[in-house]
PDB file of C-alpha atoms in Angstrom:
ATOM      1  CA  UNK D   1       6.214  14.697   1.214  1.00  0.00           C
ATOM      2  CA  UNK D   2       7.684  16.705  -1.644  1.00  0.00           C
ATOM      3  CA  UNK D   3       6.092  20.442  -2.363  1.00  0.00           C
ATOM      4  CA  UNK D   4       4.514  19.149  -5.471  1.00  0.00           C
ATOM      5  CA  UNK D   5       2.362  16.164  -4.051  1.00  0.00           C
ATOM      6  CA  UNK D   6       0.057  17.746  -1.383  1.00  0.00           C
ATOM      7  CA  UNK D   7      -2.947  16.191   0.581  1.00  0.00           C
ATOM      8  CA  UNK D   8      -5.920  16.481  -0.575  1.00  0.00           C
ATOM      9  CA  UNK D   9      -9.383  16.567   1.031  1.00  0.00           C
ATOM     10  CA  UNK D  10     -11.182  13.258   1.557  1.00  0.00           C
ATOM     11  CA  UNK D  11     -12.919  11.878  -1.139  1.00  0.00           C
ATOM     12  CA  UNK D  12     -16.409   9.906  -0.942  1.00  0.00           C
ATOM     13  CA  UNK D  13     -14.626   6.541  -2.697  1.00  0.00           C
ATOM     14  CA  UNK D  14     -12.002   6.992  -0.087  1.00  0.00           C
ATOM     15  CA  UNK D  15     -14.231   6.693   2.863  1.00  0.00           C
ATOM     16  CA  UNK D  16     -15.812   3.562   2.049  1.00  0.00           C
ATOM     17  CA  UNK D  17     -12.559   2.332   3.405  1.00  0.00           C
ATOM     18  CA  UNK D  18     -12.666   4.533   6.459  1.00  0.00           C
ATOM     19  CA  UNK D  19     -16.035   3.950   7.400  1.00  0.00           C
ATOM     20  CA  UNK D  20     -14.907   0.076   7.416  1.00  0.00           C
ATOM     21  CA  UNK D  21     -11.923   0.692   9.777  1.00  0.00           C
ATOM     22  CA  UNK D  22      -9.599   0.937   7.350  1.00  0.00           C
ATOM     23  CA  UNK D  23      -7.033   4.005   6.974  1.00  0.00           C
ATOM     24  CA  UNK D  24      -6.465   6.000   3.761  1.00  0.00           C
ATOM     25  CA  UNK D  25      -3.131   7.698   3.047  1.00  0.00           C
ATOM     26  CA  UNK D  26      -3.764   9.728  -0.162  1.00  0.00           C
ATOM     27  CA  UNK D  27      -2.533  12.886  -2.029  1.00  0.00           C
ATOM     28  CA  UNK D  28      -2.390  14.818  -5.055  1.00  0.00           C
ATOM     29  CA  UNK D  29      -0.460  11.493  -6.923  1.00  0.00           C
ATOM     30  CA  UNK D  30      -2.286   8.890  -5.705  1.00  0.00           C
ATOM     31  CA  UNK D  31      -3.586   6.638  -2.733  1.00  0.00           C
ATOM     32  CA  UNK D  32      -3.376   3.701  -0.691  1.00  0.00           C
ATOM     33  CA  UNK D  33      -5.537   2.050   1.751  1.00  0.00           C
ATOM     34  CA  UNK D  34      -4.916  -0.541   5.020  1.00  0.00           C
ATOM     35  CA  UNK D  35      -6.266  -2.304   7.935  1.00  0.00           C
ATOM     36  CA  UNK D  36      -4.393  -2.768  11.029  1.00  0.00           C
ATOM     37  CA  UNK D  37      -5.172  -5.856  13.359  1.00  0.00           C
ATOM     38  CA  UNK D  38      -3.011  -5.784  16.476  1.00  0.00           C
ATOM     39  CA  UNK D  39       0.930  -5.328  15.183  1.00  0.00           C
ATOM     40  CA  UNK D  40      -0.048  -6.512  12.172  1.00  0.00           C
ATOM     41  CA  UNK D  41      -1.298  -4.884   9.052  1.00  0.00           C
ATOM     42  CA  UNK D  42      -2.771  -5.350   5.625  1.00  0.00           C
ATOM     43  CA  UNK D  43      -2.006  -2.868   2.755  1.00  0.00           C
ATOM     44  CA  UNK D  44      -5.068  -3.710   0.447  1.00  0.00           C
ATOM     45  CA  UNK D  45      -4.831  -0.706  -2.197  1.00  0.00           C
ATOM     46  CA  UNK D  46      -2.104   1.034  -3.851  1.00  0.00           C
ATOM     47  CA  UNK D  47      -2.850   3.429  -6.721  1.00  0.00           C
ATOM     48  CA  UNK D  48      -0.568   5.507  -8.528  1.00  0.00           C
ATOM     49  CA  UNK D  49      -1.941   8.048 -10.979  1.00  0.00           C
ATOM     50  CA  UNK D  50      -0.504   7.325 -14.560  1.00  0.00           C
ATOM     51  CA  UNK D  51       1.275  10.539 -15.198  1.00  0.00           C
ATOM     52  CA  UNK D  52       3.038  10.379 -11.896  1.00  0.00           C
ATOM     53  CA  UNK D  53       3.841   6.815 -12.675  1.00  0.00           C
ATOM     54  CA  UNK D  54       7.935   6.718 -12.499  1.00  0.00           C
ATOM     55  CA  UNK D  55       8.529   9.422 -11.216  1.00  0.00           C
ATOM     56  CA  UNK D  56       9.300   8.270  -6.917  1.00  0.00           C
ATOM     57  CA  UNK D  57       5.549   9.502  -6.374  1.00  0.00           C
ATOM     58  CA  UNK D  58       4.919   5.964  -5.018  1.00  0.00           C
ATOM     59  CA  UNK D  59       7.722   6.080  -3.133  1.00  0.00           C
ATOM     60  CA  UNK D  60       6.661   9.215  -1.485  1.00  0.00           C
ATOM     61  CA  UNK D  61       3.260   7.636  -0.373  1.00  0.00           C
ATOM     62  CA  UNK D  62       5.072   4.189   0.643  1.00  0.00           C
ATOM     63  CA  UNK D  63       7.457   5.743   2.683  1.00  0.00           C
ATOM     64  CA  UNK D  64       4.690   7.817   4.317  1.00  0.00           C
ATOM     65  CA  UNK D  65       3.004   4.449   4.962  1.00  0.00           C
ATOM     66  CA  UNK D  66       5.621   2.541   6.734  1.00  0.00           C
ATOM     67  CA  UNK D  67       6.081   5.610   9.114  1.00  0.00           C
ATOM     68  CA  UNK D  68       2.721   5.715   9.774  1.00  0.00           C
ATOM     69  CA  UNK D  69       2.519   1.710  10.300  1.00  0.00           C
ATOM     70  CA  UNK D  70       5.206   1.737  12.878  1.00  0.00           C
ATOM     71  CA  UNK D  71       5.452   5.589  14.419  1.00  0.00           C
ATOM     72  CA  UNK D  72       1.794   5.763  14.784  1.00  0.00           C
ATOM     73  CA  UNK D  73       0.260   2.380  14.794  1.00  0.00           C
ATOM     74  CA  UNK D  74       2.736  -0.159  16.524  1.00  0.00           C
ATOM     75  CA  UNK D  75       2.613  -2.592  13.145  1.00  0.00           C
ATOM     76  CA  UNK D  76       5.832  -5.051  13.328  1.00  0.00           C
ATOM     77  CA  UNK D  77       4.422  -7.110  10.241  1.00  0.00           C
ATOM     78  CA  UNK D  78       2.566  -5.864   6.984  1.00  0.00           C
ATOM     79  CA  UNK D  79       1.708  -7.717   3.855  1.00  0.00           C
ATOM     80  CA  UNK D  80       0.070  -7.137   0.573  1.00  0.00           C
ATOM     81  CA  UNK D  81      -1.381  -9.498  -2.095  1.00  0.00           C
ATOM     82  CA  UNK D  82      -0.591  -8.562  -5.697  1.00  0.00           C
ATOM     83  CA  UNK D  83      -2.566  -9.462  -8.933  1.00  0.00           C
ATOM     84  CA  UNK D  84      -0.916 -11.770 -11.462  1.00  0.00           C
ATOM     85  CA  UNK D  85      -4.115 -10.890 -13.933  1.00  0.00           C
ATOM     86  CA  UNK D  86      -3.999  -7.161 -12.853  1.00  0.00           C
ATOM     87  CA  UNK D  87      -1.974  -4.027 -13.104  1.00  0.00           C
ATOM     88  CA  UNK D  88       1.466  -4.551 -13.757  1.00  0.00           C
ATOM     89  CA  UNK D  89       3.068  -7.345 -11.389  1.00  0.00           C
ATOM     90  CA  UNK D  90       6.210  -7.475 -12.987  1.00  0.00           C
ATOM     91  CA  UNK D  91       6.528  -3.915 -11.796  1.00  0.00           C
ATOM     92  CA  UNK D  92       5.473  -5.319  -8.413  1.00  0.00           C
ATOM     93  CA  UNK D  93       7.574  -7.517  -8.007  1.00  0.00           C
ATOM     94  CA  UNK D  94      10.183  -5.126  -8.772  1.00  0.00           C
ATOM     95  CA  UNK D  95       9.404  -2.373  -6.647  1.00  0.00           C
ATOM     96  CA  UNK D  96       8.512  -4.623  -3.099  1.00  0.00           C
ATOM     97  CA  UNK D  97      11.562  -6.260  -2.585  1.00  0.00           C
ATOM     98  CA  UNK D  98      13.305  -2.944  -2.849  1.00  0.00           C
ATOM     99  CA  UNK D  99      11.254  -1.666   0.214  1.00  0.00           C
ATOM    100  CA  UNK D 100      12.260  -5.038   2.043  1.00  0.00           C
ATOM    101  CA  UNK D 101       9.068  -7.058   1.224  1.00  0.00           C
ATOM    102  CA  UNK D 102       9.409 -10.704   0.818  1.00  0.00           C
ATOM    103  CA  UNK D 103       7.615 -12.966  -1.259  1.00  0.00           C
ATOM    104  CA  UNK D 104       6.013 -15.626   0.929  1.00  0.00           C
ATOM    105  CA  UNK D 105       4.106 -17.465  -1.428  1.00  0.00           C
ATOM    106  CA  UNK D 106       1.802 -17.568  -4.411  1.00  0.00           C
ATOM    107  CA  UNK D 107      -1.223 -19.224  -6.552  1.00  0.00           C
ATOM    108  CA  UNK D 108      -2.709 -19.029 -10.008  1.00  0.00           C
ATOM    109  CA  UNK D 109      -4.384 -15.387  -9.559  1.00  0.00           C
ATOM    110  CA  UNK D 110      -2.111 -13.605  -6.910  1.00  0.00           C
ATOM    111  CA  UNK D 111       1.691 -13.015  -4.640  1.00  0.00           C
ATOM    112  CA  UNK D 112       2.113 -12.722  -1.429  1.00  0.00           C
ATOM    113  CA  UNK D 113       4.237 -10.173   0.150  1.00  0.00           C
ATOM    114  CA  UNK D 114       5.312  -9.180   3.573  1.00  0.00           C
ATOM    115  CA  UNK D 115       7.739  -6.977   5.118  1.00  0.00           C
ATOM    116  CA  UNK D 116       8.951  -6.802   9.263  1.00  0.00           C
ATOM    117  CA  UNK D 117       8.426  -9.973  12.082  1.00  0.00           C
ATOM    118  CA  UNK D 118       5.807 -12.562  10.640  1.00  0.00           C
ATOM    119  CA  UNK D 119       5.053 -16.485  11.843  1.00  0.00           C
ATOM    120  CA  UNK D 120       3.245 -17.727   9.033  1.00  0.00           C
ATOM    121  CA  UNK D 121       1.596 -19.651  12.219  1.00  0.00           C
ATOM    122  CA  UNK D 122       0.343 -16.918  14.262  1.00  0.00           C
ATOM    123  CA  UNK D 123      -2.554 -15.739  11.848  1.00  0.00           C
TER     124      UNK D 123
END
């Protein structure tokens, strides 16, 4: 990651996720969290703090995630559900197809996104 976006030290809302199996990739910028079940994955949180909003510091930590899915963890599938009531979707929907995510499907309240191998069919 760049020079100006280090790691920080855990914090305690952070390990509520890592106490329920979940992993944490987080630095100076912002966070993310996911679970991992077999190849596939589940990114559940992304947060970008405002005033490094626009500026690739999501990138940075998205990037890190994908090499960490695959390199570390085996993942061939990962998906994400985005908000239609909150954050900024529009921006989601801009951003995830850009890192290959697809939208799958949607409903009143949320989208659906995944990105790699996925059967719809194989839960």
């Amino acid at each position: 990651m760049e020079a100006d976006c280090q790691p920080l030290r855990n914090t305690r809302a952070l390990d509520y996720f890592r106490e329920r199996g979940g992993f944490v990739i987080e630095n100076e910028c912002g966070w993310l969290n996911y679970y991992v079940s077999g190849d596939k994955a589940a990114l559940m949180n992304f947060y970008i703090y405002p005033e490094y909003r626009k500026s690739q510091k999501g990138t940075a930590l998205l990037s890190h995630l994908e090499m960490e899915l695959v390199e570390l963890r085996g993942v061939k599938a990962y998906g994400c559900q985005v908000s239609k009531e909150l954050g900024n979707p529009d921006l989601m929907q801009e951003i995830l197809p850009k890192r290959g995510f697809k939208l799958m499907g949607e409903n009143d309240k949320s989208l659906y996104f995944y990105n790699g191998e996925f059967d719809p069919g194989s839960g």
